PDB file of C-alpha atoms in Angstrom:
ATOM      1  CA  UNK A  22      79.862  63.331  29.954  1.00 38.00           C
ATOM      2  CA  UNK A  23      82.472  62.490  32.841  1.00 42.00           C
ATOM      3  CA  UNK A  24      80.399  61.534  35.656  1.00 44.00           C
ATOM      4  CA  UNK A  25      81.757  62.422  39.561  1.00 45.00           C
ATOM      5  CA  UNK A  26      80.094  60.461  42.539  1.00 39.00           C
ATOM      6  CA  UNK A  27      76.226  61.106  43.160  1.00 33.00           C
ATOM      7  CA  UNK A  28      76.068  62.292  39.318  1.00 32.00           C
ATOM      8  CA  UNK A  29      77.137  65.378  39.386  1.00 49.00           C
ATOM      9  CA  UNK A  30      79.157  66.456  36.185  1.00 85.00           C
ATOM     10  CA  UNK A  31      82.503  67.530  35.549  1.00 89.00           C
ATOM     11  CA  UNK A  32      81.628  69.780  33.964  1.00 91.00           C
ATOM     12  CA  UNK A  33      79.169  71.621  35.858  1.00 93.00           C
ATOM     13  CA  UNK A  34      82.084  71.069  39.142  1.00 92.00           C
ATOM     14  CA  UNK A  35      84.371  72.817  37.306  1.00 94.00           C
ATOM     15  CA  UNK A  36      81.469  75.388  36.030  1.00 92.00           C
ATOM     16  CA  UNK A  37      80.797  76.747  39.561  1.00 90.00           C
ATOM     17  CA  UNK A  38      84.706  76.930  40.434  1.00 92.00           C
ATOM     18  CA  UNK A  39      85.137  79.138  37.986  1.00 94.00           C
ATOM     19  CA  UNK A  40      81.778  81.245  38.037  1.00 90.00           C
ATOM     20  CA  UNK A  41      82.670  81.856  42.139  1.00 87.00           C
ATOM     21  CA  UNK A  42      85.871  82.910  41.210  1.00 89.00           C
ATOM     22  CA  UNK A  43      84.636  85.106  38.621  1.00 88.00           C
ATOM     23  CA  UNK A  44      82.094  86.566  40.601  1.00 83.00           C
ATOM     24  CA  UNK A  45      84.694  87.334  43.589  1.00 80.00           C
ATOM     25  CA  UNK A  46      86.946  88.944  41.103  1.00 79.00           C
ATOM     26  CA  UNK A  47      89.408  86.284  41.239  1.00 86.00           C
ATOM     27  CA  UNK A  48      89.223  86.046  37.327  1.00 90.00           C
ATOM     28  CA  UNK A  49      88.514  89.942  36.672  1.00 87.00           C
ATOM     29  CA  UNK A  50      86.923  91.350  33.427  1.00 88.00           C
ATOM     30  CA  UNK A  51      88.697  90.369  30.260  1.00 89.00           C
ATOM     31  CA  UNK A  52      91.101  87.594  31.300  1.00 92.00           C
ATOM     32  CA  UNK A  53      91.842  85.245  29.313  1.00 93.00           C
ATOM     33  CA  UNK A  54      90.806  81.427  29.643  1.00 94.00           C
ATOM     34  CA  UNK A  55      92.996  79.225  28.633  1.00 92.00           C
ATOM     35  CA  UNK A  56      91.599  75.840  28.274  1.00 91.00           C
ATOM     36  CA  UNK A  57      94.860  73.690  28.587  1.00 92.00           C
ATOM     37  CA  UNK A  58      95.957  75.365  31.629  1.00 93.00           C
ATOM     38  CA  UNK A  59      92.368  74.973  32.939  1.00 94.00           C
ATOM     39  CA  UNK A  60      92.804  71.232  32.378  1.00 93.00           C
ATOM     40  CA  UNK A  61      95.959  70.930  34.243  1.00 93.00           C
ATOM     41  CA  UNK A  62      94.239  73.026  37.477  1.00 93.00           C
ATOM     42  CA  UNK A  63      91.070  71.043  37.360  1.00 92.00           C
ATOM     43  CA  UNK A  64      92.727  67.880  36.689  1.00 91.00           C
ATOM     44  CA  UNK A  65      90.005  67.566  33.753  1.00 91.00           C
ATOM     45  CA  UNK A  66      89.994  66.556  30.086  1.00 91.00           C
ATOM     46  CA  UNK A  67      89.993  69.848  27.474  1.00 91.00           C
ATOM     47  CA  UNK A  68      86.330  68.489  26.471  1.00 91.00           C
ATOM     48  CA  UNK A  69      85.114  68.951  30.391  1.00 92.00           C
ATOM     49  CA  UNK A  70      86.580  72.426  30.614  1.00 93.00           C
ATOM     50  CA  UNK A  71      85.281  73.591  27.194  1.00 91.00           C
ATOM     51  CA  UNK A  72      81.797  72.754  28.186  1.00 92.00           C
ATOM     52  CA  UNK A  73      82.017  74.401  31.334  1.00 93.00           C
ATOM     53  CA  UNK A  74      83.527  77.269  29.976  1.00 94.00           C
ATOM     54  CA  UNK A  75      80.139  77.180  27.740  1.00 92.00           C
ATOM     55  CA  UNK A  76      77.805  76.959  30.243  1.00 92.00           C
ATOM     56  CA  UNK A  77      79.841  80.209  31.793  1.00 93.00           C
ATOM     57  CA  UNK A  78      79.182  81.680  28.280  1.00 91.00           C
ATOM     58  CA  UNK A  79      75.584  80.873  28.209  1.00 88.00           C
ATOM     59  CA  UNK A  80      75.129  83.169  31.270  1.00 88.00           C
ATOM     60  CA  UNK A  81      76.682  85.762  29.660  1.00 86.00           C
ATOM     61  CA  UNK A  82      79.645  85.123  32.003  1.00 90.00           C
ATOM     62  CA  UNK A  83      82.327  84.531  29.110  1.00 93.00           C
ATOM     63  CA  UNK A  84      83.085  85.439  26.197  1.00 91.00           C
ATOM     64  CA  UNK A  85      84.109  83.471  22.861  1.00 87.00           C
ATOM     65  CA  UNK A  86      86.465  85.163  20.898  1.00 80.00           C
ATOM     66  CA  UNK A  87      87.078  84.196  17.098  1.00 75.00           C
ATOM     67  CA  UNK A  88      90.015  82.316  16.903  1.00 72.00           C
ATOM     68  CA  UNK A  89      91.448  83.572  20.393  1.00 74.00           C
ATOM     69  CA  UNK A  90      89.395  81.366  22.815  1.00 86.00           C
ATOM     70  CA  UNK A  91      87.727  82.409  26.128  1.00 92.00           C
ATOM     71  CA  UNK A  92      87.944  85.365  27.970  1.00 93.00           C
ATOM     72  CA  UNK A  93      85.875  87.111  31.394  1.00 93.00           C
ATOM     73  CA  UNK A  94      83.217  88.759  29.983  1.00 90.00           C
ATOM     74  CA  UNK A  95      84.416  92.572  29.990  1.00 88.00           C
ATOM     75  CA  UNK A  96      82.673  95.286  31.905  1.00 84.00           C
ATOM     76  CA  UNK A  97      81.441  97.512  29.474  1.00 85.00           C
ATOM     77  CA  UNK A  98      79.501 101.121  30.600  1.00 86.00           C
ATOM     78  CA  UNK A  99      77.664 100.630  26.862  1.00 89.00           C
ATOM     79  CA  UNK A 100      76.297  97.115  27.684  1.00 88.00           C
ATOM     80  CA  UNK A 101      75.767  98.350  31.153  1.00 90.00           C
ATOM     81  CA  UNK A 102      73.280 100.758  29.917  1.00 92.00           C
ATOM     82  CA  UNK A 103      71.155  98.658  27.669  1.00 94.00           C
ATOM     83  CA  UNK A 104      71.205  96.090  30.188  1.00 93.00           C
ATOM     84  CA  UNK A 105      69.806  98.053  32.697  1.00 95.00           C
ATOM     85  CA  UNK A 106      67.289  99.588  30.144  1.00 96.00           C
ATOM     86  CA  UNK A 107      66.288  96.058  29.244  1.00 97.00           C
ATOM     87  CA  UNK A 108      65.505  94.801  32.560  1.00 96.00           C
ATOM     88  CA  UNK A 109      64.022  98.442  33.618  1.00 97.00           C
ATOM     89  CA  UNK A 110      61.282  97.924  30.831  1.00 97.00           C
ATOM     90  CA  UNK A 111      60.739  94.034  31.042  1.00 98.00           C
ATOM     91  CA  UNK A 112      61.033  93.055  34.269  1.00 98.00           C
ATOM     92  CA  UNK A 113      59.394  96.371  35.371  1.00 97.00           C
ATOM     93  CA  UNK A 114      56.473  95.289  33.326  1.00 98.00           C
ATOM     94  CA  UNK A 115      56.788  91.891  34.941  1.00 98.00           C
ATOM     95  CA  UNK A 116      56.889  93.275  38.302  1.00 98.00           C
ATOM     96  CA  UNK A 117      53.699  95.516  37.411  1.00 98.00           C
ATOM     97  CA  UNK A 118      51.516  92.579  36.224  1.00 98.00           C
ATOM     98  CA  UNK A 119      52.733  90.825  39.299  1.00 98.00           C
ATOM     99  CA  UNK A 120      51.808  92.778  41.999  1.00 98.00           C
ATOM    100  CA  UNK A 121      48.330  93.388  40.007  1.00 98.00           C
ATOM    101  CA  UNK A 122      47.594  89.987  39.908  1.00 98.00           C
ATOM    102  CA  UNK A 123      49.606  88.346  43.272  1.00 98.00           C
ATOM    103  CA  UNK A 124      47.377  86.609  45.717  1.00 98.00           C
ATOM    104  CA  UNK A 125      48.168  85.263  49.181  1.00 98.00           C
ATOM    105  CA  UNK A 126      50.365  82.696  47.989  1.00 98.00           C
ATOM    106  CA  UNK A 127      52.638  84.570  46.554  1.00 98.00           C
ATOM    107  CA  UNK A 128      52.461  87.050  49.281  1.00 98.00           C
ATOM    108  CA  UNK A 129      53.386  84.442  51.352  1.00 98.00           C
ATOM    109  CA  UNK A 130      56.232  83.269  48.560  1.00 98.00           C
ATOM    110  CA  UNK A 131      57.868  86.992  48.856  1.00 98.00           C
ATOM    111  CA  UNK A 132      57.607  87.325  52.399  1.00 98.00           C
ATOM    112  CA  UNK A 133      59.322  84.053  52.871  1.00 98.00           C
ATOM    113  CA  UNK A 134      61.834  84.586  49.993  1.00 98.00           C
ATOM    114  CA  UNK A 135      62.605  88.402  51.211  1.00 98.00           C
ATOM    115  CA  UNK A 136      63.080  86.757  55.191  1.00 98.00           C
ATOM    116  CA  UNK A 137      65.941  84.431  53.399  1.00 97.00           C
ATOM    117  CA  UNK A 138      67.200  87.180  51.762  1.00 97.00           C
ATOM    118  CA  UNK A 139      67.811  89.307  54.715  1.00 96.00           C
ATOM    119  CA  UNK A 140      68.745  86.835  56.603  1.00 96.00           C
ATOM    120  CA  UNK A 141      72.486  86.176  54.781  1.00 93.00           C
ATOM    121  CA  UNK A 142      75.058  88.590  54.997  1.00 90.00           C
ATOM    122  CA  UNK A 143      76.164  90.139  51.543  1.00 86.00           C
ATOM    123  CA  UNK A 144      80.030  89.746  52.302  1.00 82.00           C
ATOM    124  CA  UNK A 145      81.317  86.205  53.923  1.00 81.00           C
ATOM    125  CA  UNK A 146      82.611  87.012  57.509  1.00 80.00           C
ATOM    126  CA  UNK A 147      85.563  87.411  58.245  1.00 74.00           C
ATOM    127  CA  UNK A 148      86.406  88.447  54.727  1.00 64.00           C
ATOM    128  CA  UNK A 149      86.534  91.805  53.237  1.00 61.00           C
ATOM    129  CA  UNK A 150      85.771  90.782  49.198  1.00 65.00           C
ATOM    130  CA  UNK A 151      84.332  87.449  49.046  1.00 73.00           C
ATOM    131  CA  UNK A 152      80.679  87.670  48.270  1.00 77.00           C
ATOM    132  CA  UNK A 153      78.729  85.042  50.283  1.00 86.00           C
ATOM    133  CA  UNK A 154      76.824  82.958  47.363  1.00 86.00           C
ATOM    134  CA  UNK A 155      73.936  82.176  49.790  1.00 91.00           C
ATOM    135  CA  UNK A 156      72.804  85.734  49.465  1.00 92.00           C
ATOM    136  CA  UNK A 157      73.167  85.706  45.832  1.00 89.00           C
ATOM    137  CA  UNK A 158      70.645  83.190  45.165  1.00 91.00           C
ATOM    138  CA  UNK A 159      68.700  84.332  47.680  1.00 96.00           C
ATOM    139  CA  UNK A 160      68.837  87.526  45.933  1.00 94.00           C
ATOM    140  CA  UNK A 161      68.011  86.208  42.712  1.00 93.00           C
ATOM    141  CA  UNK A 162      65.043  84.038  44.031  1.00 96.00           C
ATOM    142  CA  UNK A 163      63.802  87.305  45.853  1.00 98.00           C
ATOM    143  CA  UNK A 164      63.390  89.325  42.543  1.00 97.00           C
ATOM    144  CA  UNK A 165      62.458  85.801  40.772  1.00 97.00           C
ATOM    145  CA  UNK A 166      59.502  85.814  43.348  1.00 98.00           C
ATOM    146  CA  UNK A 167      58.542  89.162  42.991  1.00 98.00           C
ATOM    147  CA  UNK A 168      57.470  88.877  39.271  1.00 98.00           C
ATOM    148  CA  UNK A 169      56.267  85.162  38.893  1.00 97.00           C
ATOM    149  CA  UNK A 170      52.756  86.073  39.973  1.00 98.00           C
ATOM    150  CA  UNK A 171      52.648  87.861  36.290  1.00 98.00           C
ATOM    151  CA  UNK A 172      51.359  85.067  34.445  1.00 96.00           C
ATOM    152  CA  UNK A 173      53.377  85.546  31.046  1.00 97.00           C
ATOM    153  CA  UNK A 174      56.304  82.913  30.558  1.00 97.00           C
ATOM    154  CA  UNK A 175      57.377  84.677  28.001  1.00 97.00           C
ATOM    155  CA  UNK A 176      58.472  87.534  30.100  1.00 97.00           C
ATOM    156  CA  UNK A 177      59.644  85.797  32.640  1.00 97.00           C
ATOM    157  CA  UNK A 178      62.287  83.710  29.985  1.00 95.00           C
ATOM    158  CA  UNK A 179      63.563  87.287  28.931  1.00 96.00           C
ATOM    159  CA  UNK A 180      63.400  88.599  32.448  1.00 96.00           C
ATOM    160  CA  UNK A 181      65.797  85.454  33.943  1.00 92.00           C
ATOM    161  CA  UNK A 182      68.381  85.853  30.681  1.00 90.00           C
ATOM    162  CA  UNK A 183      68.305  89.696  31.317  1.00 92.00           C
ATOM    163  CA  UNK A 184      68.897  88.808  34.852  1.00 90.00           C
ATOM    164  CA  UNK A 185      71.629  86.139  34.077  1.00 85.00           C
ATOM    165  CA  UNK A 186      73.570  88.600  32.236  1.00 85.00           C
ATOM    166  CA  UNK A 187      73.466  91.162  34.832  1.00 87.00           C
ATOM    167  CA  UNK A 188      74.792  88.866  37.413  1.00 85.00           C
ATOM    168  CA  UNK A 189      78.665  89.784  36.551  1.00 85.00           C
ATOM    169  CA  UNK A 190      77.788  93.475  37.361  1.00 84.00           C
ATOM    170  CA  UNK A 191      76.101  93.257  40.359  1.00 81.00           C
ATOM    171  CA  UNK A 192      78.726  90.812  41.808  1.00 79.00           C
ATOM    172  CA  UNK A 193      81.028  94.144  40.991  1.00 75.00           C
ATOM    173  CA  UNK A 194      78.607  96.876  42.622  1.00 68.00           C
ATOM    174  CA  UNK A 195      78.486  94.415  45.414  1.00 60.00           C
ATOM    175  CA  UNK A 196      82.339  94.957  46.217  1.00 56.00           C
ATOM    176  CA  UNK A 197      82.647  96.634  49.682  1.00 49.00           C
ATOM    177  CA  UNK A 198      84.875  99.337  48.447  1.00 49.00           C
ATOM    178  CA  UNK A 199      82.082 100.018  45.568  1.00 48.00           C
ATOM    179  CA  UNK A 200      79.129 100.481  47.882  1.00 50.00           C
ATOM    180  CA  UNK A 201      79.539 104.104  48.502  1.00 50.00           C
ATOM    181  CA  UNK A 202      77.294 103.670  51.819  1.00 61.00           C
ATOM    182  CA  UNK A 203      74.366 101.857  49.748  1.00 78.00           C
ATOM    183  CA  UNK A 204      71.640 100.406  52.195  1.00 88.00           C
ATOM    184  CA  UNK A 205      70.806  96.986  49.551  1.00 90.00           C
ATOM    185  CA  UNK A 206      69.134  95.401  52.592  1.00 93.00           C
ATOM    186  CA  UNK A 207      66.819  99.079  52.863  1.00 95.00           C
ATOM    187  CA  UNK A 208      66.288  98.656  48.943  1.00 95.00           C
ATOM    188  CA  UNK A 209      64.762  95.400  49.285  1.00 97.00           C
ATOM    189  CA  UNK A 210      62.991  95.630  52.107  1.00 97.00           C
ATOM    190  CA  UNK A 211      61.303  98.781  50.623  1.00 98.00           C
ATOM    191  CA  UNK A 212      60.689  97.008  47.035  1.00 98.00           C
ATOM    192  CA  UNK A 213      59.251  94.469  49.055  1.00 98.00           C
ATOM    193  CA  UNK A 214      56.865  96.774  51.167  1.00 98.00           C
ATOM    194  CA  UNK A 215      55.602  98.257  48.180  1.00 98.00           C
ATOM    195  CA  UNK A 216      54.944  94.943  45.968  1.00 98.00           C
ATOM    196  CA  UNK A 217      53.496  93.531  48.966  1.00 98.00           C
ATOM    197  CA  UNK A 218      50.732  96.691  49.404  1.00 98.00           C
ATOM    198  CA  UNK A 219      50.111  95.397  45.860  1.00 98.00           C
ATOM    199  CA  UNK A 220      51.199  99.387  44.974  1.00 98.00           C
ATOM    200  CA  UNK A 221      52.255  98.738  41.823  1.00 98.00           C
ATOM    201  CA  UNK A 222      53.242 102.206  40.652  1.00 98.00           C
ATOM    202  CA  UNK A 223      55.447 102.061  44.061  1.00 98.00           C
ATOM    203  CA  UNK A 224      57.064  99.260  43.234  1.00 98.00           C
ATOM    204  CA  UNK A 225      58.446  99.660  39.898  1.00 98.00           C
ATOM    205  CA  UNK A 226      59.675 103.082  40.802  1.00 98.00           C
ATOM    206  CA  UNK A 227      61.265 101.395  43.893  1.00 98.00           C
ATOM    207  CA  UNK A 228      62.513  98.812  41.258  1.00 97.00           C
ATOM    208  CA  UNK A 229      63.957 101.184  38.368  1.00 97.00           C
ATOM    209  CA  UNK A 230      65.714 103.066  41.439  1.00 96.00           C
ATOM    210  CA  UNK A 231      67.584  99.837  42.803  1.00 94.00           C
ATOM    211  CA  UNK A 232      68.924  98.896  39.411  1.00 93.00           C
ATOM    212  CA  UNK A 233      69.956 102.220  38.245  1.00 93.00           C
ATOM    213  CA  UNK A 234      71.714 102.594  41.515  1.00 89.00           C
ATOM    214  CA  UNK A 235      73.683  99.735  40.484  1.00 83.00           C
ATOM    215  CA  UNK A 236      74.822 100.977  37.430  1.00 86.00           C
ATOM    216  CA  UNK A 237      75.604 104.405  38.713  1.00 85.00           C
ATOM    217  CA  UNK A 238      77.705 102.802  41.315  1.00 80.00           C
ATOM    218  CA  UNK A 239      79.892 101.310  38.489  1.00 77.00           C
ATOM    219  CA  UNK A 240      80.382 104.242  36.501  1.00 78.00           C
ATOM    220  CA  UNK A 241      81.227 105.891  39.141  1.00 73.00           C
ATOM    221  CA  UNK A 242      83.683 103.579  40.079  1.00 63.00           C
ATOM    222  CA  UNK A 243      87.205 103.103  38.521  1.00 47.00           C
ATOM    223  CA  UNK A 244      87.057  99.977  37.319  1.00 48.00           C
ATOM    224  CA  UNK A 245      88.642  99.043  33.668  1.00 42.00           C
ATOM    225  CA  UNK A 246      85.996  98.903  31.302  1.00 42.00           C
ATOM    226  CA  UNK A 247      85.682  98.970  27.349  1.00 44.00           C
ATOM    227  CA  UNK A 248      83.886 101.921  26.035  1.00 40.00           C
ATOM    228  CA  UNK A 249      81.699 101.196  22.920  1.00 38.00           C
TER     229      UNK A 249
END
């Protein structure tokens, strides 16, 4: 693998290019990705782009298509639905077994992670649409933190795919003109209140409500999806 100064890949460059500009909606659901063209833009070799364009597909970001190459992965209401299903029932159960069995470390771990969180401002300033990708990993480390006290790896391996593959929606409920008023910084400050009284009943409720609320947002919104 093409190496770039300090040993960071080509390929994983050119992966976070075009994840950010997926995730702002610069390449919106279903385009097409053509590798050649990709090449020419990056100034990379077609091998560099087609790996990064697999990592991108590994997190559920892209799509292959036989015989047609790479495409956006689509928004789609059906896989909407079982996505937020999935994570309702596994990382709910995650969250459950972590708030029974949290001590003061991870306490601590979800204060500190939640302070991070709320610290960063969802939008970048002075923008209206770009999404500031120093809240979304400290919004993926918050909800990361919340269930790691669980003690089951397994879960926790589902848990992070489920998550990975729900990243391209939230980055889409996250668009200012898709909030319809939503208080995210109330959500998780209340998800965290409850874990952190070790309520655990509380918490997944609190839970199931702030992921539902994302999907509701996006059927409610008019964005072009497939309908399976």
């Amino acid at each position: 693998m093409a190496k770039r100064a300090g040993g960071e890949s080509l390929a994983v460059s050119v992966y976070l290019r075009l994840r950010s500009a997926i995730l702002n909606g610069e390449l919106p659901p279903g385009e097409r990705l053509k590798a050649a063209e990709l090449s020419a833009e990056f100034e990379v070799s077609l091998s560099v782009v087609r790996e990064a364009l697999g990592l991108l597909a590994a997190k559920d970001l892209v799509q292959v298509d036989r015989n047609r190459g790479f495409r956006v992965t689509p928004l789609s209401l059906r896989a909407l639905t079982d996505l937020t299903e999935a994570r309702v029932v596994n990382e709910g159960s995650a969250l459950r077994l972590s708030v029974q069995r949290g001590g003061v470390t991870w306490e601590s771990e979800v204060l500190a992670a939640h302070h991070r969180l709320a610290a960063q401002p969802m939008i970048l300033p002075g923008t209206q649409v770009r999404r500031n990708e120093e809240w979304a990993r400290a919004h993926l480390e918050f909800h990361h933190t919340l269930i790691k006290a669980c003690g089951n790896e397994v879960l926790l391996d589902i848990c992070t795919r489920l998550s990975d593959a729900a990243e391209l929606y939230r980055a889409w409920s996250g668009h200012p003109g898709e909030q319809r008023h939503r208080d995210v910084a109330g959500e998780h400050q209340a998800l965290a209140d409850a874990a952190l009284a070790h309520d655990a009943d509380l918490a997944v409720a609190r839970f199931e409500e702030h992921v539902n609320r994302t999907r509701e947002i996006l059927m409610e919104c008019s964005f072009s999806a497939e309908r399976a």
